[in-house]
CSV table of N, CA and C in Angstrom, one decimal:
chain,number,residue,atom,x,y,z
A,113,THR,N,158.9,97.9,59.4
A,113,THR,CA,157.8,97.5,60.2
A,113,THR,C,156.8,98.5,60.3
A,114,PHE,N,155.5,98.1,60.3
A,114,PHE,CA,154.4,99.1,60.4
A,114,PHE,C,153.5,98.6,61.5
A,115,ILE,N,152.8,99.6,62.1
A,115,ILE,CA,151.8,99.3,63.0
A,115,ILE,C,150.5,99.9,62.4
A,116,ARG,N,149.5,99.0,62.2
A,116,ARG,CA,148.2,99.5,61.8
A,116,ARG,C,147.3,99.6,63.0
A,117,ARG,N,147.0,100.7,63.4
A,117,ARG,CA,146.2,100.9,64.6
A,117,ARG,C,144.7,100.5,64.2
A,118,ASN,N,144.0,100.0,65.2
A,118,ASN,CA,142.6,99.7,65.0
A,118,ASN,C,141.8,100.8,64.4
A,119,SER,N,142.3,102.0,64.7
A,119,SER,CA,141.6,103.2,64.1
A,119,SER,C,141.9,103.4,62.6
A,120,GLY,N,142.8,102.7,62.1
A,120,GLY,CA,143.2,102.8,60.7
A,120,GLY,C,144.5,103.6,60.5
A,121,GLN,N,144.9,104.3,61.6
A,121,GLN,CA,146.2,105.1,61.5
A,121,GLN,C,147.4,104.1,61.3
A,122,ILE,N,148.4,104.6,60.5
A,122,ILE,CA,149.6,103.8,60.2
A,122,ILE,C,150.8,104.4,60.9
A,123,GLU,N,151.6,103.6,61.5
A,123,GLU,CA,152.9,104.1,62.1
A,123,GLU,C,154.0,103.3,61.4
A,124,LYS,N,155.0,104.0,60.9
A,124,LYS,CA,156.1,103.3,60.3
A,124,LYS,C,157.2,103.3,61.3
A,125,ILE,N,157.8,102.1,61.5
A,125,ILE,CA,158.9,102.0,62.5
A,125,ILE,C,160.2,101.7,61.8
A,126,CYS,N,161.2,102.5,62.0
A,126,CYS,CA,162.5,102.4,61.4
A,126,CYS,C,163.6,102.2,62.4
A,127,TRP,N,164.5,101.4,62.1
A,127,TRP,CA,165.6,101.2,63.0
A,127,TRP,C,166.9,101.6,62.3
A,128,ALA,N,167.9,102.1,63.1
A,128,ALA,CA,169.1,102.6,62.6
A,128,ALA,C,170.1,101.4,62.4
A,129,SER,N,169.8,100.3,63.0
A,129,SER,CA,170.7,99.1,62.9
A,129,SER,C,170.4,98.3,61.7
A,130,LEU,N,171.4,97.4,61.4
A,130,LEU,CA,171.2,96.5,60.2
A,130,LEU,C,170.1,95.5,60.6
A,131,PRO,N,169.5,94.9,59.6
A,131,PRO,CA,168.4,93.9,59.8
A,131,PRO,C,169.0,92.6,60.5
A,132,ALA,N,168.2,92.0,61.3
A,132,ALA,CA,168.6,90.7,61.9
A,132,ALA,C,169.0,89.7,60.8
A,133,GLY,N,170.1,89.0,61.2
A,133,GLY,CA,170.6,88.0,60.2
A,133,GLY,C,171.7,88.4,59.3
A,134,ILE,N,172.0,89.7,59.3
A,134,ILE,CA,173.0,90.2,58.4
A,134,ILE,C,174.4,89.9,59.0
A,135,LEU,N,174.5,90.1,60.3
A,135,LEU,CA,175.7,89.9,61.1
A,135,LEU,C,175.4,88.9,62.2
A,136,ASN,N,176.5,88.2,62.6
A,136,ASN,CA,176.3,87.2,63.7
A,136,ASN,C,176.0,87.9,65.1
A,137,GLU,N,176.7,88.9,65.4
A,137,GLU,CA,176.5,89.6,66.7
A,137,GLU,C,176.2,91.1,66.4
A,138,ILE,N,175.0,91.5,66.7
A,138,ILE,CA,174.7,92.9,66.6
A,138,ILE,C,173.9,93.3,67.8
A,139,GLU,N,174.1,94.5,68.2
A,139,GLU,CA,173.4,95.1,69.3
A,139,GLU,C,172.0,95.5,68.8
A,140,THR,N,171.0,95.1,69.6
A,140,THR,CA,169.6,95.5,69.2
A,140,THR,C,169.2,96.7,70.1
A,141,GLU,N,168.3,97.4,69.6
A,141,GLU,CA,167.7,98.5,70.3
A,141,GLU,C,166.2,98.2,70.6
A,142,PRO,N,165.8,98.0,71.8
A,142,PRO,CA,164.4,97.7,72.1
A,142,PRO,C,163.5,98.9,71.8
A,143,LEU,N,162.3,98.6,71.3
A,143,LEU,CA,161.3,99.6,71.0
A,143,LEU,C,160.1,99.3,71.8
A,144,LYS,N,159.5,100.3,72.4
A,144,LYS,CA,158.3,100.1,73.2
A,144,LYS,C,157.2,100.9,72.4
A,145,ALA,N,156.1,100.2,72.3
A,145,ALA,CA,154.9,100.9,71.7
A,145,ALA,C,153.7,100.3,72.4
A,146,LYS,N,152.8,101.2,72.7
A,146,LYS,CA,151.5,100.7,73.4
A,146,LYS,C,150.6,100.2,72.3
A,147,LEU,N,150.2,99.0,72.5
A,147,LEU,CA,149.3,98.4,71.5
A,147,LEU,C,147.9,98.1,72.2
A,148,VAL,N,146.9,98.2,71.4
A,148,VAL,CA,145.5,97.9,71.9
A,148,VAL,C,144.9,96.8,71.1
A,149,SER,N,143.9,96.1,71.5
A,149,SER,CA,143.3,95.1,70.8
A,149,SER,C,142.8,95.6,69.4
A,150,GLY,N,143.1,94.8,68.4
A,150,GLY,CA,142.8,95.2,67.1
A,150,GLY,C,143.9,95.8,66.3
A,151,ASP,N,145.0,96.3,67.0
A,151,ASP,CA,146.2,96.8,66.3
A,151,ASP,C,146.9,95.6,65.6
A,152,ALA,N,147.6,95.9,64.5
A,152,ALA,CA,148.3,94.9,63.7
A,152,ALA,C,149.8,95.3,63.6
A,153,ILE,N,150.7,94.4,63.8
A,153,ILE,CA,152.1,94.6,63.6
A,153,ILE,C,152.5,94.0,62.2
A,154,ILE,N,153.0,94.7,61.3
A,154,ILE,CA,153.3,94.2,60.0
A,154,ILE,C,154.8,94.3,59.7
A,155,MET,N,155.5,93.2,59.6
A,155,MET,CA,156.9,93.1,59.4
A,155,MET,C,157.1,92.5,58.0
A,156,MET,N,158.2,93.0,57.3
A,156,MET,CA,158.5,92.4,56.0
A,156,MET,C,159.9,92.5,55.7
A,157,THR,N,160.3,91.7,54.7
A,157,THR,CA,161.7,91.7,54.3
A,157,THR,C,161.9,92.9,53.3
A,158,ASP,N,163.1,93.2,53.0
A,158,ASP,CA,163.4,94.4,52.1
A,158,ASP,C,163.0,94.1,50.7
A,159,GLY,N,162.8,92.8,50.4
A,159,GLY,CA,162.3,92.5,49.0
A,159,GLY,C,160.9,93.1,48.8
A,160,ILE,N,160.1,93.1,49.8
A,160,ILE,CA,158.7,93.6,49.7
A,160,ILE,C,158.8,95.1,49.5
A,161,LEU,N,159.6,95.8,50.4
A,161,LEU,CA,159.8,97.2,50.2
A,161,LEU,C,160.4,97.7,48.9
A,162,ASP,N,161.4,96.9,48.4
A,162,ASP,CA,162.0,97.2,47.1
A,162,ASP,C,161.0,97.2,46.0
A,163,ALA,N,160.1,96.2,46.0
A,163,ALA,CA,159.0,96.1,45.0
A,163,ALA,C,158.2,97.3,45.0
A,164,TYR,N,157.7,97.7,46.1
A,164,TYR,CA,156.9,99.0,46.2
A,164,TYR,C,157.6,100.2,45.8
A,165,LYS,N,158.9,100.3,46.2
A,165,LYS,CA,159.7,101.5,45.8
A,165,LYS,C,159.9,101.6,44.3
A,166,GLN,N,159.7,100.6,43.5
A,166,GLN,CA,159.9,100.7,42.1
A,166,GLN,C,158.7,101.4,41.4
A,167,THR,N,157.7,101.7,42.1
A,167,THR,CA,156.5,102.3,41.6
A,167,THR,C,156.4,103.7,42.1
A,168,THR,N,155.6,104.5,41.3
A,168,THR,CA,155.3,105.9,41.8
A,168,THR,C,154.5,105.8,43.1
A,169,GLY,N,154.9,106.6,44.0
A,169,GLY,CA,154.2,106.6,45.3
A,169,GLY,C,154.8,105.6,46.3
A,170,GLY,N,155.4,104.5,45.8
A,170,GLY,CA,156.1,103.5,46.6
A,170,GLY,C,155.6,103.2,48.0
A,171,VAL,N,156.3,103.6,49.0
A,171,VAL,CA,155.9,103.2,50.4
A,171,VAL,C,154.6,103.9,50.8
A,172,GLN,N,154.3,105.0,50.2
A,172,GLN,CA,153.0,105.7,50.5
A,172,GLN,C,151.9,104.8,50.0
A,173,LYS,N,152.1,104.2,48.8
A,173,LYS,CA,151.1,103.3,48.3
A,173,LYS,C,150.8,102.1,49.2
A,174,MET,N,151.9,101.6,49.7
A,174,MET,CA,151.9,100.4,50.6
A,174,MET,C,151.1,100.8,51.9
A,175,SER,N,151.4,102.0,52.4
A,175,SER,CA,150.8,102.5,53.6
A,175,SER,C,149.3,102.6,53.4
A,176,GLN,N,148.9,103.1,52.2
A,176,GLN,CA,147.5,103.2,51.9
A,176,GLN,C,146.8,101.9,51.8
A,177,ILE,N,147.5,100.9,51.2
A,177,ILE,CA,146.9,99.5,51.1
A,177,ILE,C,146.7,99.0,52.6
A,178,ILE,N,147.7,99.2,53.4
A,178,ILE,CA,147.6,98.7,54.8
A,178,ILE,C,146.4,99.5,55.5
A,179,GLN,N,146.3,100.8,55.3
A,179,GLN,CA,145.3,101.5,56.0
A,179,GLN,C,143.9,101.1,55.6
A,180,GLU,N,143.7,100.6,54.4
A,180,GLU,CA,142.4,100.2,53.9
A,180,GLU,C,142.1,98.7,54.2
A,181,MET,N,142.9,98.1,55.0
A,181,MET,CA,142.7,96.7,55.4
A,181,MET,C,141.7,96.5,56.6
A,182,ASN,N,140.5,97.0,56.5
A,182,ASN,CA,139.6,96.9,57.6
A,182,ASN,C,139.1,95.5,57.7
A,183,ASN,N,139.0,95.0,58.9
A,183,ASN,CA,138.4,93.7,59.2
A,183,ASN,C,139.1,92.5,58.5
A,184,LYS,N,140.4,92.6,58.1
A,184,LYS,CA,141.1,91.6,57.5
A,184,LYS,C,141.8,90.8,58.6
A,185,THR,N,141.9,89.5,58.3
A,185,THR,CA,142.7,88.6,59.2
A,185,THR,C,144.2,88.9,58.9
A,186,PRO,N,145.1,88.5,59.8
A,186,PRO,CA,146.5,88.6,59.5
A,186,PRO,C,147.0,87.9,58.3
A,187,GLN,N,146.4,86.7,58.0
A,187,GLN,CA,146.7,86.0,56.8
A,187,GLN,C,146.3,86.7,55.6
A,188,GLU,N,145.1,87.3,55.6
A,188,GLU,CA,144.6,88.0,54.5
A,188,GLU,C,145.5,89.3,54.2
A,189,MET,N,145.9,90.0,55.3
A,189,MET,CA,146.7,91.2,55.1
A,189,MET,C,148.0,90.8,54.5
A,190,ALA,N,148.7,89.7,55.0
A,190,ALA,CA,150.0,89.3,54.4
A,190,ALA,C,149.8,88.9,53.0
A,191,LYS,N,148.8,88.2,52.7
A,191,LYS,CA,148.5,87.8,51.3
A,191,LYS,C,148.3,88.9,50.3
A,192,ILE,N,147.6,89.9,50.8
A,192,ILE,CA,147.4,91.1,49.9
A,192,ILE,C,148.7,91.9,49.7
A,193,LEU,N,149.5,92.1,50.7
A,193,LEU,CA,150.8,92.8,50.6
A,193,LEU,C,151.7,92.0,49.7
A,194,LEU,N,151.8,90.7,49.9
A,194,LEU,CA,152.7,89.9,49.1
A,194,LEU,C,152.3,89.9,47.7
A,195,GLY,N,151.0,89.7,47.5
A,195,GLY,CA,150.4,89.6,46.1
A,195,GLY,C,150.7,90.9,45.3
A,196,GLU,N,150.4,92.0,46.0
A,196,GLU,CA,150.6,93.3,45.3
A,196,GLU,C,152.1,93.5,45.0
A,197,ALA,N,153.0,93.1,45.9
A,197,ALA,CA,154.5,93.2,45.7
A,197,ALA,C,154.9,92.4,44.5
A,198,CYS,N,154.4,91.1,44.4
A,198,CYS,CA,154.7,90.3,43.3
A,198,CYS,C,154.2,90.8,42.0
A,199,ASN,N,153.0,91.5,42.0
A,199,ASN,CA,152.4,92.1,40.8
A,199,ASN,C,153.3,93.2,40.3
A,200,LEU,N,154.0,93.9,41.2
A,200,LEU,CA,154.8,95.0,40.8
A,200,LEU,C,156.1,94.6,40.2
A,201,CYS,N,156.5,93.4,40.4
A,201,CYS,CA,157.8,92.9,39.8
A,201,CYS,C,157.6,92.3,38.5
A,202,ASN,N,157.7,93.1,37.4
A,202,ASN,CA,157.5,92.7,36.1
A,202,ASN,C,158.5,91.6,35.6
A,203,ASP,N,159.7,91.6,36.1
A,203,ASP,CA,160.7,90.7,35.7
A,203,ASP,C,160.9,89.6,36.8
A,204,GLY,N,160.0,89.5,37.7
A,204,GLY,CA,160.1,88.6,38.9
A,204,GLY,C,160.8,89.3,40.0
A,205,PRO,N,160.7,88.7,41.2
A,205,PRO,CA,161.3,89.3,42.4
A,205,PRO,C,162.8,89.3,42.3
A,206,SER,N,163.4,90.4,42.7
A,206,SER,CA,164.9,90.5,42.7
A,206,SER,C,165.5,90.1,44.0
A,207,ASP,N,164.6,89.8,45.0
A,207,ASP,CA,165.1,89.4,46.4
A,207,ASP,C,163.9,88.6,47.0
A,208,ASP,N,164.2,88.0,48.2
A,208,ASP,CA,163.2,87.2,48.8
A,208,ASP,C,162.1,88.1,49.3
A,209,MET,N,160.9,87.6,49.4
A,209,MET,CA,159.8,88.4,49.9
A,209,MET,C,159.0,87.6,51.0
A,210,THR,N,159.0,88.2,52.1
A,210,THR,CA,158.3,87.6,53.3
A,210,THR,C,157.5,88.7,54.0
A,211,VAL,N,156.3,88.4,54.4
A,211,VAL,CA,155.5,89.3,55.2
A,211,VAL,C,155.0,88.6,56.4
A,212,LEU,N,155.1,89.2,57.6
A,212,LEU,CA,154.6,88.6,58.8
A,212,LEU,C,153.6,89.6,59.5
A,213,VAL,N,152.4,89.2,59.7
A,213,VAL,CA,151.4,90.1,60.3
A,213,VAL,C,150.9,89.4,61.6
A,214,SER,N,150.9,90.2,62.7
A,214,SER,CA,150.4,89.8,64.0
A,214,SER,C,149.3,90.8,64.4
A,215,LYS,N,148.2,90.3,64.8
A,215,LYS,CA,147.1,91.1,65.3
A,215,LYS,C,147.0,91.0,66.8
A,216,ILE,N,146.8,92.1,67.5
A,216,ILE,CA,146.7,92.0,68.9
A,216,ILE,C,145.3,91.8,69.3
A,217,ALA,N,145.1,90.8,70.2
A,217,ALA,CA,143.8,90.4,70.7
A,217,ALA,C,143.9,90.3,72.2
A,218,LEU,N,143.5,91.4,72.9
A,218,LEU,CA,143.6,91.4,74.4
A,218,LEU,C,142.3,91.1,75.0
A,219,LYS,N,142.3,90.2,75.9
A,219,LYS,CA,141.0,89.8,76.6
A,219,LYS,C,141.0,90.5,78.0
A,220,THR,N,139.9,91.0,78.4
A,220,THR,CA,139.8,91.7,79.7
A,220,THR,C,139.0,90.9,80.6
């Protein structure tokens, strides 16, 4: 999971537990992060990360792509990340690939 701050700063969020869906009963660890209007939460399956890890720069390249997504809608952001991941898979994806992007819109 990544948070793309409205300022363009990227935060990578990692959990020590297994991903949801691997086991029937797992303990979850809540995470609190202060979000402001314009911030985006980007979640993806390991298939997306694996595609980027196959290239030089891997996750840093993905972070750079996320950072450069100024004024993109959540759908556009997901489409760009998924498209780039698919382009990196010369022999086709080796795992499922899903990207979920939520953008925070707070009204005052």
